[in-house]
Coordinates of C-alpha atoms and ligand atoms in Angstrom, one line a residue:
M1 CA -17.3 7.3 4.5
N2 CA -15.0 9.8 4.3
P3 CA -10.9 9.3 3.6
P4 CA -8.4 9.6 6.5
A5 CA -7.6 13.3 7.7
T6 CA -5.3 15.1 5.6
L7 CA -3.9 17.1 7.9
A8 CA -4.4 17.5 12.2
W9 CA -2.2 19.8 14.9
Q10 CA -1.3 17.2 17.6
G11 CA -0.6 20.1 20.1
T12 CA 3.3 19.6 19.9
H13 CA 3.7 18.9 15.8
L14 CA 1.6 18.8 13.1
A15 CA 0.6 15.3 11.6
L16 CA 0.0 14.8 7.3
L17 CA -1.2 12.1 5.7
D18 CA 1.9 11.0 3.2
Q19 CA 0.0 11.3 0.2
R20 CA 3.2 10.2 -1.6
R21 CA 2.1 6.5 -0.6
L22 CA -1.6 6.8 -1.1
P23 CA -3.8 4.7 -2.1
D24 CA -1.2 1.8 -0.5
E25 CA -0.3 2.6 2.6
V26 CA -2.2 5.5 4.8
T27 CA 1.0 7.0 7.2
Y28 CA 0.7 9.8 9.0
L29 CA 4.1 12.1 9.0
A30 CA 5.0 14.0 12.2
C31 CA 6.4 17.3 11.3
R32 CA 7.7 19.3 14.2
S33 CA 9.8 22.0 12.7
V34 CA 9.8 24.4 9.7
D35 CA 12.2 22.5 7.9
D36 CA 9.9 19.2 7.9
V37 CA 6.8 20.9 7.0
V38 CA 9.1 22.5 3.7
E39 CA 9.5 19.2 2.8
A40 CA 6.3 17.7 2.9
I41 CA 5.2 20.3 1.0
R42 CA 8.2 20.1 -2.0
S43 CA 7.6 16.8 -2.0
L44 CA 3.9 16.4 -2.2
A45 CA 3.5 14.1 1.0
V46 CA 0.9 17.6 1.3
R47 CA -0.4 18.7 -1.6
G48 CA -3.4 20.8 -3.1
A49 CA -3.7 24.4 -2.7
P50 CA -5.8 24.6 0.7
A51 CA -4.1 22.0 2.0
I52 CA -0.4 23.3 1.7
G53 CA -1.9 26.8 3.3
I54 CA -2.9 25.2 5.9
A55 CA 0.0 23.1 6.8
A56 CA 2.1 26.1 6.3
A57 CA 0.4 28.3 8.7
Y58 CA 0.7 25.2 11.1
G59 CA 4.2 26.2 9.7
M60 CA 4.4 29.5 11.0
A61 CA 3.3 28.1 14.6
L62 CA 6.3 25.4 14.6
A63 CA 8.1 28.2 14.0
E64 CA 6.7 30.1 16.8
Q65 CA 7.3 27.0 19.1
T66 CA 10.8 26.4 17.9
G67 CA 12.0 29.8 18.4
E68 CA 12.8 30.4 14.6
S69 CA 12.4 33.8 13.2
S70 CA 9.3 33.9 12.0
A71 CA 9.9 35.9 9.3
A72 CA 12.5 33.5 7.9
A73 CA 10.1 30.3 8.1
A74 CA 7.1 32.8 6.1
E75 CA 9.8 33.1 3.3
R76 CA 11.1 29.6 3.3
L77 CA 7.2 28.4 3.5
V78 CA 6.2 30.2 0.8
A79 CA 9.1 29.4 -1.6
A80 CA 8.2 25.6 -1.2
R81 CA 5.8 25.7 -4.5
P82 CA 5.6 28.7 -6.1
T83 CA 2.6 28.7 -7.8
A84 CA -0.7 27.9 -5.8
V85 CA -1.2 31.5 -4.0
N86 CA -3.2 30.0 -0.9
L87 CA 0.2 28.7 0.8
A88 CA 1.2 33.2 0.7
W89 CA -2.3 33.6 1.7
A90 CA -2.1 31.5 4.8
V91 CA 1.4 32.8 5.9
D92 CA 0.6 36.3 5.3
Q93 CA -3.0 35.8 7.8
V94 CA -0.5 34.1 10.5
R95 CA 1.7 36.8 10.3
A96 CA -0.6 39.4 10.1
G97 CA -2.4 38.2 13.7
M98 CA 1.2 38.1 14.8
E99 CA 1.6 41.6 14.3
R100 CA -1.8 42.3 16.2
G101 CA -0.3 40.0 19.2
R102 CA -2.2 36.8 18.3
A103 CA -0.7 33.2 18.9
A104 CA 0.7 31.6 15.0
I105 CA -1.0 28.6 16.5
D106 CA -4.9 30.5 17.1
T107 CA -5.0 31.7 13.5
A108 CA -3.7 28.6 11.6
L109 CA -6.3 26.5 13.7
E110 CA -9.1 29.2 12.7
I111 CA -7.6 28.6 9.1
H112 CA -8.1 24.7 9.4
A113 CA -11.6 25.5 10.9
D114 CA -12.5 28.2 8.3
D115 CA -11.7 25.6 5.6
I116 CA -14.2 23.0 6.2
A117 CA -17.3 25.6 6.4
M118 CA -15.4 27.1 2.9
C119 CA -15.8 23.5 1.5
R120 CA -19.4 23.1 2.7
A121 CA -20.5 26.7 1.0
I122 CA -18.4 25.5 -2.3
G123 CA -20.3 22.2 -2.1
E124 CA -23.7 24.3 -2.0
A125 CA -22.8 26.8 -4.6
G126 CA -22.7 24.0 -6.7
R127 CA -25.1 21.5 -5.8
Q128 CA -27.8 22.4 -8.6
L129 CA -25.0 21.1 -11.1
I130 CA -25.3 17.7 -10.3
E131 CA -28.3 16.4 -12.1
P132 CA -29.5 13.0 -12.2
G133 CA -27.5 10.7 -14.3
C134 CA -25.0 13.1 -15.0
H135 CA -21.9 12.2 -16.1
V136 CA -19.2 14.6 -14.6
L137 CA -15.4 14.7 -15.4
T138 CA -13.0 15.8 -13.2
H139 CA -9.1 16.4 -13.2
C140 CA -6.0 15.9 -10.7
N141 CA -7.4 16.0 -6.6
A142 CA -9.3 18.9 -5.4
G143 CA -10.8 16.7 -3.3
A144 CA -10.8 15.9 0.6
L145 CA -7.4 15.0 0.1
A146 CA -6.7 18.5 -1.1
V147 CA -8.1 20.6 1.8
S148 CA -9.8 19.6 5.0
A149 CA -13.3 18.1 4.2
L150 CA -15.4 17.7 1.3
G151 CA -12.4 19.3 -1.1
T152 CA -13.5 22.1 -3.9
A153 CA -14.2 20.3 -6.9
T154 CA -15.5 17.1 -5.4
A155 CA -17.6 19.4 -2.8
P156 CA -20.9 19.4 -5.0
L157 CA -20.2 15.9 -5.4
Y158 CA -20.5 14.8 -1.9
L159 CA -23.4 17.1 -1.2
A160 CA -25.3 15.7 -4.5
H161 CA -24.5 11.8 -3.4
A162 CA -25.7 12.4 0.3
D163 CA -28.8 13.9 -1.1
G164 CA -28.8 10.2 -2.9
V165 CA -28.8 12.0 -6.7
P166 CA -27.4 9.3 -8.7
F167 CA -24.3 10.5 -10.8
H168 CA -20.9 9.5 -12.4
V169 CA -17.5 10.7 -12.5
Y170 CA -15.0 10.2 -15.0
V171 CA -11.5 10.8 -13.4
D172 CA -8.6 11.9 -15.3
E173 CA -5.3 9.7 -14.1
T174 CA -3.6 12.9 -13.8
R175 CA 0.2 11.9 -15.2
P176 CA 2.7 12.1 -14.0
V177 CA 2.1 12.2 -10.5
L178 CA -1.4 10.4 -11.1
Q179 CA -3.4 12.2 -8.5
G180 CA -7.0 11.4 -9.9
A181 CA -5.9 7.9 -10.1
R182 CA -4.3 7.3 -6.8
L183 CA -6.1 10.1 -4.7
T184 CA -9.5 11.2 -6.6
A185 CA -10.0 7.6 -7.5
W186 CA -9.5 6.4 -4.2
E187 CA -11.7 9.1 -2.2
L188 CA -14.6 8.9 -4.1
G189 CA -14.5 5.3 -4.2
I190 CA -14.4 5.7 -0.2
A191 CA -17.1 7.6 -0.4
G192 CA -19.3 5.4 -2.5
I193 CA -19.5 7.6 -5.6
D194 CA -19.8 5.8 -8.6
R195 CA -16.5 6.8 -10.7
T196 CA -14.5 5.4 -13.5
L197 CA -10.4 6.3 -14.1
I198 CA -9.5 7.3 -17.5
C199 CA -6.4 8.0 -19.1
D200 CA -6.1 11.9 -19.7
N201 CA -6.2 11.9 -23.6
A202 CA -9.1 9.5 -23.3
A203 CA -11.4 12.7 -22.2
A204 CA -11.3 14.4 -26.1
H205 CA -12.8 10.7 -27.1
L206 CA -15.7 10.7 -24.4
M207 CA -16.6 14.0 -25.1
G208 CA -17.1 13.3 -28.9
Q209 CA -19.3 10.4 -27.8
G210 CA -21.3 13.1 -25.5
A211 CA -20.4 10.5 -22.5
V212 CA -19.3 14.0 -20.6
D213 CA -22.2 16.5 -19.0
L214 CA -19.9 18.9 -17.1
V215 CA -16.2 19.4 -15.8
I216 CA -15.5 20.2 -12.8
V217 CA -12.0 20.9 -11.7
G218 CA -9.9 23.2 -8.9
T219 CA -7.8 25.5 -8.8
D220 CA -4.1 26.8 -7.4
R221 CA -4.8 30.3 -8.2
I222 CA -7.7 32.7 -10.6
T223 CA -6.0 36.2 -11.2
A224 CA -7.6 39.6 -11.6
N225 CA -9.3 38.9 -15.0
G226 CA -10.2 35.2 -14.2
D227 CA -7.7 33.0 -15.4
V228 CA -7.2 29.8 -13.9
V229 CA -4.2 28.1 -12.8
N230 CA -4.5 24.3 -12.4
K231 CA -2.6 21.2 -12.5
I232 CA -1.1 20.4 -16.1
G233 CA -3.8 19.2 -18.3
T234 CA -6.6 21.6 -17.2
R235 CA -6.1 24.1 -20.6
G236 CA -6.2 21.2 -22.9
L237 CA -9.3 19.6 -20.9
A238 CA -11.1 23.7 -21.2
I239 CA -10.5 24.1 -24.9
L240 CA -11.8 20.1 -25.3
A241 CA -15.1 21.0 -22.9
D242 CA -15.7 24.1 -25.3
Y243 CA -15.3 22.6 -28.8
H244 CA -17.8 19.7 -27.4
N245 CA -20.1 22.3 -25.7
V246 CA -19.7 20.5 -22.3
P247 CA -19.8 23.3 -19.7
F248 CA -16.5 23.9 -18.0
Y249 CA -16.7 24.6 -13.9
V250 CA -13.9 25.7 -11.2
A251 CA -14.2 25.2 -7.9
C252 CA -12.5 27.1 -5.5
P253 CA -12.2 29.1 -2.0
T254 CA -11.8 32.9 -1.6
S255 CA -8.2 32.6 -0.8
T256 CA -7.6 31.6 -4.4
F257 CA -8.4 34.4 -5.7
D258 CA -5.2 36.6 -6.4
P259 CA -6.5 40.3 -7.0
V260 CA -3.1 41.6 -7.6
T261 CA -1.8 39.3 -10.3
R262 CA -3.4 40.6 -13.5
A263 CA -3.7 37.5 -15.5
G264 CA -2.6 33.6 -15.9
S265 CA 0.7 35.1 -17.9
D266 CA 1.7 36.6 -14.7
V267 CA 1.9 33.5 -12.7
P268 CA 4.9 31.2 -11.7
I269 CA 4.6 28.4 -13.2
E270 CA 6.1 25.2 -10.9
E271 CA 8.8 23.2 -13.1
R272 CA 9.5 19.9 -11.5
S273 CA 11.9 17.1 -11.8
A274 CA 12.4 14.9 -14.7
A275 CA 12.2 12.1 -12.7
E276 CA 8.6 12.3 -11.9
I277 CA 8.1 11.8 -15.6
L278 CA 10.7 8.8 -16.0
E279 CA 11.1 7.0 -13.4
P280 CA 7.5 5.4 -13.0
I281 CA 8.1 4.3 -16.5
G282 CA 11.4 2.9 -15.7
L283 CA 13.3 5.2 -17.9
S284 CA 16.8 6.8 -16.6
G285 CA 17.9 10.2 -16.7
D286 CA 19.5 10.9 -20.6
I287 CA 16.2 12.2 -22.4
P288 CA 15.7 16.0 -21.6
V289 CA 12.8 16.6 -20.0
K290 CA 10.4 19.5 -19.5
N291 CA 7.9 18.8 -16.6
P292 CA 5.3 21.9 -15.5
A293 CA 3.4 21.4 -12.7
F294 CA 0.6 23.6 -13.8
D295 CA -1.1 25.7 -16.7
V296 CA -3.3 28.4 -17.8
T297 CA -6.9 28.3 -18.5
P298 CA -8.2 31.7 -19.9
E299 CA -11.4 33.4 -18.3
E300 CA -13.3 33.0 -21.7
L301 CA -13.4 28.9 -21.4
V302 CA -14.6 29.3 -18.0
T303 CA -18.2 28.6 -18.0
G304 CA -18.7 29.4 -14.0
Y305 CA -17.3 29.5 -11.0
I306 CA -18.3 27.6 -7.8
T307 CA -17.1 29.8 -4.7
D308 CA -17.7 30.1 -1.3
R309 CA -19.4 33.3 -1.6
G310 CA -21.9 31.5 -4.3
F311 CA -21.9 30.6 -7.8
S312 CA -21.1 32.8 -11.0
T313 CA -20.5 33.3 -14.4
S314 CA -18.1 36.0 -13.6
V315 CA -15.1 36.7 -11.7
A316 CA -16.7 39.6 -10.3
I317 CA -17.9 37.1 -7.4
F318 CA -14.5 38.1 -5.8
D319 CA -14.5 41.6 -6.3
S320 CA -14.7 42.8 -2.9
V321 CA -11.2 40.8 -2.2
T322 CA -8.6 43.7 -2.5
D323 CA -5.4 42.3 -1.7
S324 CA -4.1 38.7 -0.3
S325 CA -3.7 39.3 3.7
Ligands
MRU401 O1 0.5 19.4 -7.4 P1 -1.0 19.4 -6.7 O2 -1.4 18.0 -6.4 O3 -0.9 20.1 -5.3 O4 -2.1 19.8 -7.7 C1 -3.4 20.6 -7.0 C2 -4.0 20.6 -8.0 O5 -3.4 21.0 -9.0 C3 -5.6 21.2 -7.6 O6 -6.5 21.0 -8.5 C4 -5.6 22.5 -7.1 O7 -4.8 22.6 -5.7 C5 -7.2 22.4 -6.5 S1 -7.0 21.8 -4.8 C6 -8.5 22.0 -3.9

């Protein structure tokens, strides 16, 4: 079985699976304006780099439909979250289409459809890494819920599972928003994939016991030098994997590669609210909090990139991508 669709264009509005309520409730938000889409992206009702790109593309279609200036809409959509490059990429695609006289909705629908094929290509590129009996560790949610189908980091898992390969996945809970516990564990469970939830800080212990054979994560941006920007905690995992000789793989579509930005240190890292950390543990606001949503994994800690162009140990796989539009 598959998890419910992350997002769907309904002719006049965008329906978004409200990921803040998962896994307890499966409800859809109806976005009828650019404001609705911006708010859904900011509040993590829709999240995951490719999914927020697709949502923003539909946001541009809503701007066209409601007569809002596309320049103003683009600016607000891109600013909704600063780290994932897919957001700007998708908005740029729609704007470039509009300049050629193409309706925004046509480009948005195309981006959405391409995304499905892209996930399958990533799955095929990584499928051979999932050997019978292996234990995979993943962080955050780079699954079907973060994209439109199969996901990125999870695509090799879904394809291997469909082929009947037996394997097991450790799912990091992913503090503070718990995308691993609430989303990845849920969607892998729906698919019938054997998975175990762990605290983020259990990964070192498990690697030390030899219980993890490989790590696969998604990413919000890969910079020109191959650095990987992904959910906070990814860098720590990569350092641990290096220490324990565990291969560390990054799965992503070409739209996540940012050839214009030199290195991870040049990427704006989103700071989120103190409430995200304090509220779930019942604390109030008088403790100073720092809550960066992402971190940077240096290229030298990446064993390989699993992409819609194939598998490579080098970021050179993206060489022909020359700009973000
Ligand atoms: O804050 P989120 O939930 O949007 O963060 C998501 C991630 O970090 C994912 O790993 C990344 O966007 C890749 S999703 C295919």
